[in-house]
XYZ file of C-alpha atoms in Angstrom:
330
model
C -35.419 78.332 -15.004
C -33.778 74.953 -15.537
C -34.986 71.391 -15.031
C -38.049 70.433 -12.937
C -37.227 70.264 -9.191
C -33.469 70.543 -9.843
C -33.887 73.884 -11.581
C -30.542 75.638 -11.996
C -29.086 74.340 -8.724
C -26.202 72.402 -10.282
C -25.141 75.359 -12.445
C -25.518 77.793 -9.554
C -23.276 75.804 -7.200
C -20.743 74.748 -9.842
C -17.237 75.348 -8.396
C -15.451 78.460 -9.603
C -12.492 80.643 -8.705
C -12.865 82.484 -5.400
C -11.788 85.762 -7.002
C -14.807 85.740 -9.350
C -18.588 85.399 -9.137
C -18.562 82.354 -11.416
C -19.838 81.617 -14.915
C -23.473 81.142 -13.862
C -23.846 84.613 -12.375
C -21.732 86.254 -15.075
C -23.947 84.841 -17.824
C -27.241 85.617 -16.061
C -26.226 89.168 -15.126
C -25.087 89.795 -18.702
C -28.385 88.496 -20.080
C -30.972 89.598 -17.504
C -29.330 92.262 -15.343
C -28.189 92.239 -11.714
C -31.565 90.993 -10.401
C -33.179 87.959 -12.021
C -35.454 84.989 -11.318
C -34.223 81.418 -11.003
C -35.076 77.989 -9.594
C -32.501 76.954 -6.994
C -32.494 74.224 -4.329
C -35.947 72.987 -5.278
C -37.772 76.322 -5.256
C -38.235 79.593 -7.098
C -35.963 82.450 -6.080
C -34.963 85.992 -6.951
C -31.190 86.291 -7.260
C -29.679 89.708 -6.547
C -26.145 90.747 -7.518
C -27.049 94.396 -6.948
C -25.009 95.948 -4.133
C -27.630 98.573 -3.247
C -30.468 96.040 -3.075
C -28.361 93.580 -1.081
C -27.504 96.292 1.441
C -31.212 97.186 1.712
C -32.081 93.536 2.405
C -29.420 93.112 5.094
C -30.312 96.420 6.766
C -33.948 95.324 7.029
C -33.215 91.896 8.494
C -36.008 91.042 10.934
C -38.226 93.843 9.591
C -38.954 93.172 5.930
C -36.827 90.048 5.482
C -36.036 86.889 7.412
C -33.580 84.005 7.001
C -34.937 81.258 4.777
C -32.456 78.546 3.874
C -33.195 75.544 1.619
C -34.713 72.363 3.027
C -31.395 70.522 2.838
C -29.783 73.034 5.194
C -32.718 72.853 7.639
C -32.443 69.066 7.780
C -28.657 69.094 8.149
C -28.197 72.010 10.562
C -31.085 71.221 12.906
C -33.669 73.581 14.362
C -31.320 75.056 16.980
C -28.714 76.303 14.508
C -28.056 80.033 14.743
C -28.541 80.273 10.969
C -32.106 78.999 11.251
C -33.252 80.046 14.729
C -35.373 83.168 15.160
C -36.586 85.404 17.967
C -35.561 84.652 21.548
C -33.735 81.413 20.685
C -31.610 83.251 18.107
C -30.762 86.001 20.602
C -29.792 83.482 23.291
C -27.547 81.427 21.001
C -25.960 84.521 19.465
C -25.021 85.934 22.874
C -23.254 82.692 23.848
C -21.274 82.620 20.591
C -20.270 86.296 20.848
C -19.086 85.705 24.412
C -16.932 82.805 23.211
C -15.349 84.884 20.433
C -14.616 87.845 22.710
C -13.155 85.584 25.392
C -11.088 83.374 23.106
C -9.361 85.854 20.811
C -7.254 87.397 23.583
C -6.564 84.209 25.584
C -2.839 83.376 25.677
C -3.456 79.659 25.139
C -5.462 80.384 21.970
C -2.724 82.579 20.522
C 0.002 80.145 21.551
C -1.898 77.181 20.105
C -2.294 78.965 16.756
C 1.372 80.021 16.651
C 2.798 76.644 17.674
C 0.590 74.801 15.209
C 1.585 77.235 12.432
C 5.266 76.615 13.140
C 4.726 72.848 13.215
C 2.909 72.830 9.867
C 5.507 75.063 8.209
C 8.282 72.728 9.388
C 6.429 69.744 7.941
C 6.602 71.385 4.494
C 10.400 71.643 4.554
C 11.119 68.718 2.219
C 7.911 68.951 0.170
C 8.249 69.846 -3.503
C 4.614 70.932 -3.613
C 2.072 71.922 -0.954
C -1.712 71.937 -1.417
C -2.179 75.016 0.718
C -5.972 75.117 0.967
C -6.072 71.513 2.194
C -3.321 72.196 4.736
C -4.932 75.368 6.019
C -8.242 73.543 6.526
C -6.450 71.099 8.814
C -4.830 74.036 10.606
C -8.035 76.010 11.212
C -10.003 72.966 12.369
C -7.158 71.891 14.667
C -7.104 75.295 16.359
C -10.880 75.426 16.697
C -11.434 71.929 18.100
C -8.586 72.578 20.527
C -10.286 75.712 21.835
C -13.835 74.375 21.720
C -13.390 70.762 22.763
C -9.819 70.584 24.110
C -8.885 68.085 21.373
C -5.117 68.307 20.925
C -3.568 68.533 17.411
C -1.920 65.126 17.884
C -5.200 63.453 18.959
C -6.505 61.024 16.252
C -10.045 62.256 17.029
C -9.138 65.495 15.230
C -8.925 63.719 11.863
C -12.269 61.966 12.400
C -13.873 65.328 13.163
C -12.297 66.820 10.023
C -13.550 63.982 7.822
C -17.097 64.234 9.178
C -17.076 68.005 8.999
C -16.120 68.004 5.310
C -19.022 65.623 4.564
C -21.277 67.776 6.734
C -20.481 70.936 4.757
C -20.833 69.338 1.321
C -24.482 68.672 2.085
C -25.308 72.375 2.242
C -25.176 72.668 -1.540
C -26.954 69.387 -2.246
C -30.500 68.589 -3.238
C -32.586 66.985 -0.440
C -32.603 63.503 -2.002
C -32.696 60.871 0.805
C -30.862 58.131 -1.088
C -27.716 56.279 0.046
C -24.513 57.911 -1.136
C -25.956 61.348 -1.927
C -24.315 64.450 -0.469
C -27.519 65.147 1.460
C -27.640 61.696 3.100
C -23.908 61.698 3.861
C -24.207 65.127 5.482
C -27.121 64.006 7.667
C -25.082 61.009 8.857
C -21.969 63.143 9.428
C -23.983 65.624 11.484
C -25.332 62.807 13.646
C -21.803 61.497 14.265
C -20.498 64.967 15.117
C -23.459 65.601 17.426
C -22.944 62.256 19.162
C -19.242 63.012 19.649
C -19.919 66.462 21.134
C -22.782 65.150 23.282
C -20.537 62.372 24.583
C -17.860 64.902 25.525
C -20.426 67.054 27.332
C -21.741 64.079 29.320
C -18.198 62.924 30.123
C -17.242 66.410 31.294
C -20.315 66.505 33.544
C -19.307 63.188 35.128
C -15.778 64.509 35.668
C -17.170 67.585 37.400
C -19.130 65.391 39.801
C -16.097 63.198 40.549
C -13.805 66.169 41.164
C -15.957 67.403 44.071
C -15.513 71.105 43.245
C -11.741 70.815 42.700
C -10.325 73.825 40.853
C -9.114 73.417 37.267
C -8.820 75.691 34.240
C -12.187 76.214 32.554
C -12.559 75.964 28.774
C -15.431 76.776 26.424
C -17.087 73.395 26.860
C -17.211 74.010 30.604
C -18.809 77.401 30.055
C -21.675 76.085 27.933
C -22.176 73.082 30.219
C -22.653 75.469 33.133
C -25.142 77.584 31.146
C -28.481 76.471 32.567
C -30.425 78.444 29.939
C -29.332 75.977 27.245
C -30.625 72.450 26.705
C -28.362 69.665 25.400
C -29.389 70.118 21.753
C -28.654 73.843 21.917
C -25.238 73.214 23.468
C -24.305 70.766 20.715
C -25.626 73.109 18.030
C -23.570 76.031 19.365
C -20.358 74.001 19.107
C -21.142 72.924 15.532
C -22.187 76.468 14.565
C -18.898 77.939 15.768
C -16.968 75.279 13.861
C -19.089 75.952 10.784
C -18.720 79.726 11.034
C -14.961 79.700 11.437
C -13.728 76.644 9.571
C -14.373 77.170 5.858
C -14.392 80.982 5.987
C -11.041 81.192 7.795
C -9.412 78.590 5.544
C -10.635 80.303 2.379
C -9.567 83.742 3.614
C -6.042 82.510 4.373
C -5.878 80.866 0.946
C -6.963 84.106 -0.730
C -4.327 86.068 1.187
C -1.592 83.709 -0.049
C -2.996 83.791 -3.598
C -3.057 87.589 -3.826
C 0.307 88.062 -2.092
C 1.932 85.724 -4.626
C 0.859 88.213 -7.292
C 2.088 91.229 -5.272
C 5.761 90.763 -4.263
C 6.071 94.369 -3.041
C 3.171 93.904 -0.624
C 4.570 90.562 0.519
C 7.892 92.269 1.292
C 6.097 94.989 3.278
C 4.148 92.352 5.212
C 7.355 90.493 6.079
C 8.925 93.745 7.286
C 6.011 94.370 9.665
C 6.275 90.860 11.098
C 10.075 91.029 11.366
C 9.863 94.327 13.278
C 7.512 92.774 15.841
C 9.586 89.590 16.118
C 12.778 91.636 16.661
C 11.328 92.978 19.919
C 10.625 89.485 21.289
C 13.045 87.302 23.209
C 14.277 83.919 21.990
C 11.397 81.457 22.109
C 8.958 84.145 23.291
C 5.556 83.692 21.697
C 3.354 86.452 20.326
C 0.662 88.037 22.499
C -2.540 89.937 21.759
C -0.748 93.306 21.840
C 1.599 92.061 19.103
C -1.329 91.125 16.893
C -2.939 94.525 17.433
C 0.238 96.146 16.059
C -0.118 94.275 12.760
C -1.965 97.102 11.008
C -0.725 96.311 7.511
C -1.539 92.629 8.052
C -5.142 93.582 8.804
C -5.225 95.704 5.644
C -4.038 92.695 3.620
C -6.764 90.487 5.117
C -9.460 93.119 4.502
C -8.352 93.588 0.903
C -8.352 89.822 0.305
C -11.934 89.678 1.589
C -12.890 92.598 -0.666
C -11.328 91.078 -3.787
C -12.217 87.468 -3.052
C -15.409 85.568 -2.354
C -15.685 83.347 0.721
C -19.489 83.075 0.957
C -21.322 82.537 -2.316
C -24.830 83.344 -1.169
C -27.154 84.117 1.732
C -30.831 83.194 1.656
C -33.536 85.650 2.690
C -37.330 85.640 2.395
C -39.472 88.767 2.115
C -42.125 88.953 4.831
C -43.993 91.714 2.961
C -44.424 92.783 -0.652
C -41.389 94.954 -1.347
C -40.943 97.866 -3.740
C -37.365 98.930 -4.333
C -36.372 101.705 -6.729
C -39.580 101.081 -8.612
């Protein structure tokens, strides 16, 4: 079960290849089976690598099981995070986020922003002998997201400050809750406060602009939509923005990295993918950007993404607590 308090946390979160489950789980599964006891993040836990049991847990979310993340994540995310909220608050926040996703994915400016930024980044690699793709794709995904969420342009220096704070913010999720200067936990708490202050400042500034404009018409973005939502308080509005960044930033960057990794090992599939893209591009005029209908035609592209998610690993673990004594296959 590991050391007192620390337990097996360090071994559990030790970095490993995204196309494997890591040495810790491989060794424990080999020794104890797919379900075993451990001490992680300062508390005792049952670790399940069993697909059938995991499906049972997820299917009974809210009935037999509830979300229960470590103390460090509670302190860093805040009580209004979708990951931690329950009941009516969870439903309210979830509906706002789903509305944003459904609205954004088909908006021309979202698609054009992603395409233009992709082209710009690819051009910047022209004279590079080596490219650290995962680092570059993190910058890309965050740039697209802060543009859509907060209207921060890719060339705005604020984008890099947000990226720096967000990386510190995320590192704290796998840290022990030790409130000492320089620890991942403390740095994440500070980064979250800076991010929250930045978003709150933008919300307040946007509200002042609305008052000064005297009902003048301008294009509404996501920040406008949550500002106008009277069911949300300021803390909930800030938390929604950070949750969307959290949900899309690391997962999207890792997925894109996995796609590139697997395609490099499969030249035939890469050729087929290029053919699909070339066929769509051939039907577009010079300088004409892609639209949502073009993306819907990329059937093989979606298959590649789905297969990368199946073969890779973008989320190491989810935390659940049993609300009742459970018997499963016993």
